[in-house]
GROMACS .gro file of C-alpha atoms in nm:
model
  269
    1UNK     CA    1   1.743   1.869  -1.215
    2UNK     CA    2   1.498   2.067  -1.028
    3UNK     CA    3   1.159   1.828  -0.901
    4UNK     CA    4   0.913   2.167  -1.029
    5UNK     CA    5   1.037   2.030  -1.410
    6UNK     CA    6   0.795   1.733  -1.413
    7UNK     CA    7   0.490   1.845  -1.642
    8UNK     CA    8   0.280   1.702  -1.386
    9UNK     CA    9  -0.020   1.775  -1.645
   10UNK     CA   10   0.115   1.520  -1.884
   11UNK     CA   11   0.312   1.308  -1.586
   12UNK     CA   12   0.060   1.079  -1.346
   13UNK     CA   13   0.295   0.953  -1.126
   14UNK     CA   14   0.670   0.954  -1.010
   15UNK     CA   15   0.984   0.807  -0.795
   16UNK     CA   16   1.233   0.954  -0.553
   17UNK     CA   17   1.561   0.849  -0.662
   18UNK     CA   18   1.809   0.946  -0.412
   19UNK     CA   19   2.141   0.902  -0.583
   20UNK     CA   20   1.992   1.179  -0.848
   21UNK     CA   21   1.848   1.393  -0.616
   22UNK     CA   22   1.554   1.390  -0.820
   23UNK     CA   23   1.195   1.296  -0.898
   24UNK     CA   24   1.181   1.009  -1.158
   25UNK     CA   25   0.887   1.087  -1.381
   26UNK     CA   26   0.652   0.737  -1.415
   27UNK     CA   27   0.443   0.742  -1.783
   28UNK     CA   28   0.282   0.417  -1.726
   29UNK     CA   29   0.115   0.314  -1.394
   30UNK     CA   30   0.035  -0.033  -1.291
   31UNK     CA   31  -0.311   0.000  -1.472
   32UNK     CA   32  -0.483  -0.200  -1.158
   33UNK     CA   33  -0.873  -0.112  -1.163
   34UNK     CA   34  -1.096  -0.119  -0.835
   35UNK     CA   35  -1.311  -0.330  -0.978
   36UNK     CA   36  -1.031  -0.648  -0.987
   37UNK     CA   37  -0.967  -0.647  -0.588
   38UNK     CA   38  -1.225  -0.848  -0.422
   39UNK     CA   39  -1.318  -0.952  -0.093
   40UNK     CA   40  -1.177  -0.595   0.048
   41UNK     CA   41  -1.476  -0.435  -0.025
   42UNK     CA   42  -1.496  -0.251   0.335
   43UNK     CA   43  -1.125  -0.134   0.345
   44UNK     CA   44  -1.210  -0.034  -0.064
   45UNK     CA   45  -1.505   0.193   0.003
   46UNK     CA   46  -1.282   0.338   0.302
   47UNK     CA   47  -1.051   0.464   0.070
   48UNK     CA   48  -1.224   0.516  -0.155
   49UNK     CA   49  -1.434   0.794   0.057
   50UNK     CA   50  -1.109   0.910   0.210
   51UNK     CA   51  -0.952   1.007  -0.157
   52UNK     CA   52  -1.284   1.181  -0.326
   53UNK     CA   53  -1.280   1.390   0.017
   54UNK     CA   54  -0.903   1.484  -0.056
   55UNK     CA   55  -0.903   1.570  -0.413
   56UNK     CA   56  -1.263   1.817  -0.322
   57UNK     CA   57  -1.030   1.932  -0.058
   58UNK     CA   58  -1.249   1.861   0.255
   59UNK     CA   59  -1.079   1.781   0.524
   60UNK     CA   60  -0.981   1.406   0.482
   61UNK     CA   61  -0.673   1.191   0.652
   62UNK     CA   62  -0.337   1.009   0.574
   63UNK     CA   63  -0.394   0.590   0.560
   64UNK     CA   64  -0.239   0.345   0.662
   65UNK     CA   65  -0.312  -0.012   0.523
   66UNK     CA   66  -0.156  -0.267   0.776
   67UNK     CA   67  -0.174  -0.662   0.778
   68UNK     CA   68  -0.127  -0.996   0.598
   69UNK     CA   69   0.122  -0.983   0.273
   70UNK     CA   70  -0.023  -1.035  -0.066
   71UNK     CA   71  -0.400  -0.919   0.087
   72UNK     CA   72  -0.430  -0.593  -0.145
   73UNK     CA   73  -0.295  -0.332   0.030
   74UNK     CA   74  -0.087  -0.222  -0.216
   75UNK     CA   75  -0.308  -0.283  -0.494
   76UNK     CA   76  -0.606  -0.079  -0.334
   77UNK     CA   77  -0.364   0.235  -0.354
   78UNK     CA   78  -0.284   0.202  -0.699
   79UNK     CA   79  -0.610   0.118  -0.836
   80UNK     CA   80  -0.791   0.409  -0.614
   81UNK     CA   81  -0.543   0.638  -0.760
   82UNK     CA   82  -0.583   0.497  -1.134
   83UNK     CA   83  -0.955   0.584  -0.993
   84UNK     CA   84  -0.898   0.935  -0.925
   85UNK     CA   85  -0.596   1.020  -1.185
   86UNK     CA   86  -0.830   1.255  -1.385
   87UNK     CA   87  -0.932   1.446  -1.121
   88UNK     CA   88  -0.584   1.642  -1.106
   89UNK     CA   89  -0.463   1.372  -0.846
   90UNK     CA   90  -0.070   1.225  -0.875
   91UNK     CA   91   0.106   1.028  -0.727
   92UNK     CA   92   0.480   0.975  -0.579
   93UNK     CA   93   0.632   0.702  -0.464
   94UNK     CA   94   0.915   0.716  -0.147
   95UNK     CA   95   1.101   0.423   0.004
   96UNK     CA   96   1.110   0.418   0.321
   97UNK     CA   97   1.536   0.432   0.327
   98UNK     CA   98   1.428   0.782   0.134
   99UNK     CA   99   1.241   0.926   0.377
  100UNK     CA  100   1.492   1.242   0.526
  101UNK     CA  101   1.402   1.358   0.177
  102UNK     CA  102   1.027   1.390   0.215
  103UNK     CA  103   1.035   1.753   0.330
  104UNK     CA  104   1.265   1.838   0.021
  105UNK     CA  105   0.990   1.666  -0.205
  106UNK     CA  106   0.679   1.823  -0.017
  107UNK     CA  107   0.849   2.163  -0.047
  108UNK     CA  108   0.867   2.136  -0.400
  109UNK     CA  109   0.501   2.011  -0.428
  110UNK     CA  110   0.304   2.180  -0.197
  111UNK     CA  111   0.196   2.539  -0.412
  112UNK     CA  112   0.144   2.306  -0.721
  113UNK     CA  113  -0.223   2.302  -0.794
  114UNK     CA  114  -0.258   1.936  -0.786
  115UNK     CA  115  -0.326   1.686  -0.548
  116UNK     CA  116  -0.043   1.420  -0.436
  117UNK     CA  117  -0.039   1.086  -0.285
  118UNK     CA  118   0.280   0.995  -0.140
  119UNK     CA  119   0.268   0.651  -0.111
  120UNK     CA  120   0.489   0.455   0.055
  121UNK     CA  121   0.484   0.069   0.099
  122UNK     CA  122   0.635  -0.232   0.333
  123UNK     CA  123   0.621   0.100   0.596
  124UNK     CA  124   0.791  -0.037   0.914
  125UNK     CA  125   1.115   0.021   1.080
  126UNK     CA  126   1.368  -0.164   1.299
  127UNK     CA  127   1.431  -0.087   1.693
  128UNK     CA  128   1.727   0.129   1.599
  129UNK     CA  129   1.553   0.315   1.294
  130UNK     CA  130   1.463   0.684   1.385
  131UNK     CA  131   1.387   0.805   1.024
  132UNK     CA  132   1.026   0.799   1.135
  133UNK     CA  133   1.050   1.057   1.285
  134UNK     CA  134   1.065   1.275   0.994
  135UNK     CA  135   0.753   1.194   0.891
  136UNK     CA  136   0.611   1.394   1.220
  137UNK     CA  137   0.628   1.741   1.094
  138UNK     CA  138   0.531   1.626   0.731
  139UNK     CA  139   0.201   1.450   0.872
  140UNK     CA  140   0.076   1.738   1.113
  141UNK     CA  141   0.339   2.043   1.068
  142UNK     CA  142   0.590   2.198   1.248
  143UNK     CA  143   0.582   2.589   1.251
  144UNK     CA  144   0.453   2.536   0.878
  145UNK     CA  145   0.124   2.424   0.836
  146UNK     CA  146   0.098   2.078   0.654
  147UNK     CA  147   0.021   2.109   0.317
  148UNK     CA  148  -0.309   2.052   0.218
  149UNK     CA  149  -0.246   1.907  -0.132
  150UNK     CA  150  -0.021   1.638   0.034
  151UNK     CA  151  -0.195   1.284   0.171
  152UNK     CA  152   0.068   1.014   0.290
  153UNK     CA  153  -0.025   0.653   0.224
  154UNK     CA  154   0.172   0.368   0.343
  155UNK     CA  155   0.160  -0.016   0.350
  156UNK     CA  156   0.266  -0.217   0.620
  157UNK     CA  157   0.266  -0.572   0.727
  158UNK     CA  158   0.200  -0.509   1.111
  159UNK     CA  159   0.001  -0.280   1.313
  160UNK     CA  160   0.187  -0.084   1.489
  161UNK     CA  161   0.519   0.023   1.275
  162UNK     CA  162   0.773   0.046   1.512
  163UNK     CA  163   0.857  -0.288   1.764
  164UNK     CA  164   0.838  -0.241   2.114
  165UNK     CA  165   1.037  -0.475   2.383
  166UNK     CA  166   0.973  -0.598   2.687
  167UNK     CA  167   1.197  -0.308   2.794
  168UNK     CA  168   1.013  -0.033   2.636
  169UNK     CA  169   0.695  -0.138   2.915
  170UNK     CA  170   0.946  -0.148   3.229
  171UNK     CA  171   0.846   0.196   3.308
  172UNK     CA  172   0.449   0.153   3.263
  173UNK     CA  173   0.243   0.171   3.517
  174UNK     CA  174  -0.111   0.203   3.631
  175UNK     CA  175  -0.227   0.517   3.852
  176UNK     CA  176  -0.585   0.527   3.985
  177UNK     CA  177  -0.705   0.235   3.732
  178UNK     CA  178  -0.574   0.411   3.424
  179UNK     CA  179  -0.265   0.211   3.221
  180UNK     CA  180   0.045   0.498   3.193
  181UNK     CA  181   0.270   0.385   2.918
  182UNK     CA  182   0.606   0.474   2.931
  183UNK     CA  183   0.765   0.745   2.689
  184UNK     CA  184   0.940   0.472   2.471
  185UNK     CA  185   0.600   0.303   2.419
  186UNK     CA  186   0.393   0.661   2.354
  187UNK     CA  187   0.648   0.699   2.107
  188UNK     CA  188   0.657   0.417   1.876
  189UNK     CA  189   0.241   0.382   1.923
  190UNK     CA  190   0.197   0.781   1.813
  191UNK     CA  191   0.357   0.725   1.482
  192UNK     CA  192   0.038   0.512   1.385
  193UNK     CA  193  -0.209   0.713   1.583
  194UNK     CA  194  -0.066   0.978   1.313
  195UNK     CA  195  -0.270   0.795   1.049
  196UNK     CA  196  -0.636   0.967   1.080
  197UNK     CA  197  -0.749   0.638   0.900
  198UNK     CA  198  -0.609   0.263   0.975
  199UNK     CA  199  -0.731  -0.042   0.786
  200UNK     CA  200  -0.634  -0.398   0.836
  201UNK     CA  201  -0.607  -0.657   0.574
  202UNK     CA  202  -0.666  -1.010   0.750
  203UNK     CA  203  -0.597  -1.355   0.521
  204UNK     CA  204  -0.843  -1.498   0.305
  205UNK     CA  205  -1.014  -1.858   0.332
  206UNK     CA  206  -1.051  -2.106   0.090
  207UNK     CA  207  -1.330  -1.987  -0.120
  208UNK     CA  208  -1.210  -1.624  -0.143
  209UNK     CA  209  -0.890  -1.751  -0.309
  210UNK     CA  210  -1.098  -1.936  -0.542
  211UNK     CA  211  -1.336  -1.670  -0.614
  212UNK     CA  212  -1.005  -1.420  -0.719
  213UNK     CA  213  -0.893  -1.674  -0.922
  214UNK     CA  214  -1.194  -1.686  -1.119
  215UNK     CA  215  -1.190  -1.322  -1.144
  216UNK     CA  216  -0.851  -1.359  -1.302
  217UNK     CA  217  -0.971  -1.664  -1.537
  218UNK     CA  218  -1.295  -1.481  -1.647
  219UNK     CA  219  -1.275  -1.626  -1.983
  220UNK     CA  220  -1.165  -1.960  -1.882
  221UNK     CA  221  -1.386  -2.232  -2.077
  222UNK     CA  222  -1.299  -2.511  -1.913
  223UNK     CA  223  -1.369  -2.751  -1.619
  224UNK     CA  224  -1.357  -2.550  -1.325
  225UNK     CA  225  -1.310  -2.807  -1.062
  226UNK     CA  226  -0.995  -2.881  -1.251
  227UNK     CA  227  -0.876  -2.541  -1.202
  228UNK     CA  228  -0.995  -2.456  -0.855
  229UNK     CA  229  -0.800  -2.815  -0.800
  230UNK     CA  230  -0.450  -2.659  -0.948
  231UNK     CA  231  -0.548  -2.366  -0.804
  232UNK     CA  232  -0.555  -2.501  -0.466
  233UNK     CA  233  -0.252  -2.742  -0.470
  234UNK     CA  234  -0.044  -2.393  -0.628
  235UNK     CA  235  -0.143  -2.230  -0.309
  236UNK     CA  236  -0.025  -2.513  -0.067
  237UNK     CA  237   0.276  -2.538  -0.224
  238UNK     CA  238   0.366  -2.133  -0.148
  239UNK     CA  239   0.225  -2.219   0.203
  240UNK     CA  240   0.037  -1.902   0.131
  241UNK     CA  241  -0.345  -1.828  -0.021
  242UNK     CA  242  -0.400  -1.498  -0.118
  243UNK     CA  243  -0.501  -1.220  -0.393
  244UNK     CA  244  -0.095  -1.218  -0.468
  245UNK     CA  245  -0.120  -1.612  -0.518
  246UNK     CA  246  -0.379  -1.614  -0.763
  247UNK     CA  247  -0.222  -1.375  -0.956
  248UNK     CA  248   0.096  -1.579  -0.945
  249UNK     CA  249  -0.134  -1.883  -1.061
  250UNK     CA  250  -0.298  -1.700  -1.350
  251UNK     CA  251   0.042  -1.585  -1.450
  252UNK     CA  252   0.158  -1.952  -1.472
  253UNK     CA  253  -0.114  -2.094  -1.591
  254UNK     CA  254  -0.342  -1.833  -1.832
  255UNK     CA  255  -0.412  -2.029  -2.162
  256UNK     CA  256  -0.209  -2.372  -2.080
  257UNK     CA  257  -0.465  -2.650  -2.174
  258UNK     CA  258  -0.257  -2.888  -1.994
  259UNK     CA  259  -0.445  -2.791  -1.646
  260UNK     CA  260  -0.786  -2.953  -1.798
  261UNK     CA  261  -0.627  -3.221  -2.031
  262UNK     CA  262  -0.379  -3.309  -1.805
  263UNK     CA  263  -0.366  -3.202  -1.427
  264UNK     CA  264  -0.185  -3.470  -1.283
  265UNK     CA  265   0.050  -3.469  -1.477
  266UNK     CA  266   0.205  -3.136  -1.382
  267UNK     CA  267   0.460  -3.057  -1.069
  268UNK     CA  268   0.473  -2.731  -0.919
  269UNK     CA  269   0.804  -2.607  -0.881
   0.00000   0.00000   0.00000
């Protein structure tokens, strides 16, 4: 099946499934809304900025959202493209093992008259993983111009997405006061420097937790001490406080009168 088949005027979003050499059309988006991530508001308004200057098509630059799991990152791509769905923007989801087929997706895309997002998440790679380097001539161009209607969007939970080794920095050196790095390192550093616009997600305190789960338990009626108190001991439990881990919590716990009548009694598995 040819990719150009999606009605992409009907269509908001779809997959790249490799073993059918096709575009999976997605109906139904994660229906995510800007308005439920908080305590990203900087990295949100970012994005936001970045995506209204792509879909007016002004120049505008490919993200990258790097940092602690469960912080957003993923979330803040959906929801700002839920934001921007009706302005003729879709979106397109590649996994990174997929990525020698990006320039057979982008060439199907790229005269379409509509905007895409390629979005790609958990973005890194291993020592020995060179499929990177696809993404060079996709990001800036080869001999073809990038396409203009095309934005790449990735998640990843470090900074830089390829490791370096000690063994990589053997051949740095300083000349005249000025750090040299060697080729190895300009390598694996350039494929973030690609990203026009980098934002890092950093972990959340105590109270920020608390304040997403009350965003998730808007309606709650109850004795909030008693729920910031599950709340809390949930968290510890995961060894890990974060936007995921309150929505883990409200999924466990939404509309279970047990956590006012009864909190002691219950044991988190």
């Amino acid at each position: 099946r040819n990719m150009t088949e999606i009605e992409w005027k009907t269509v908001p979003a779809a997959v790249w499934r490799p073993n059918q050499g096709r575009l999976r059309p997605i109906a139904l988006v994660d229906p995510i809304r800007l308005v439920e991530l908080i305590g990203i508001d900087r990295q949100k308004q970012a994005v936001i900025d970045n995506t209204q200057r792509f879909v007016d098509g002004r120049p505008c630059n490919n993200v990258l959202l790097w940092g602690a799991r469960g912080t957003g990152k993923s979330s803040l791509i959906k929801a700002v493209f839920n934001h921007f769905c009706e302005q003729k923007l879709r979106l397109i989801e590649v996994f990174k093992s997929d990525l020698y087929y990006l320039h057979d997706i982008v060439d199907q895309i790229r005269d379409l008259p509509y905007k895409f997002l390629i979005y790609c998440d958990d973005f890194v790679f291993a020592e020995n993983d060179h499929s990177y380097s696809t993404l060079t001539t996709v990001l800036e161009g080869s001999i073809e111009a990038a396409p203009d209607n095309v934005l790449l969007y990735a998640t990843s939970n470090r900074r830089h997405l390829v490791p370096q080794s000690m063994q990589d920095n053997l051949a740095s050196e300083v000349v005249e006061g000025v750090l040299h790095l060697a080729d190895a390192v300009e390598e694996k550093i350039a494929l973030s420097d690609r990203f026009g616009l980098r934002l890092s997600f950093h972990p959340i305190n105590q109270a920020q937790y608390l304040d997403i789960v009350d965003s998730y338990f808007a309606d709650y009626g109850g004795d909030r001490s008693e729920l910031h108190r599950m709340a809390i001991r949930f968290s510890a439990e995961r060894a890990s406080r974060s936007g995921r881990t309150a929505k883990q919590f409200y999924n466990a716990f939404a509309g279970d009168p047990k956590i006012t009548e009864s909190p002691d009694q219950y044991h988190l598995e």
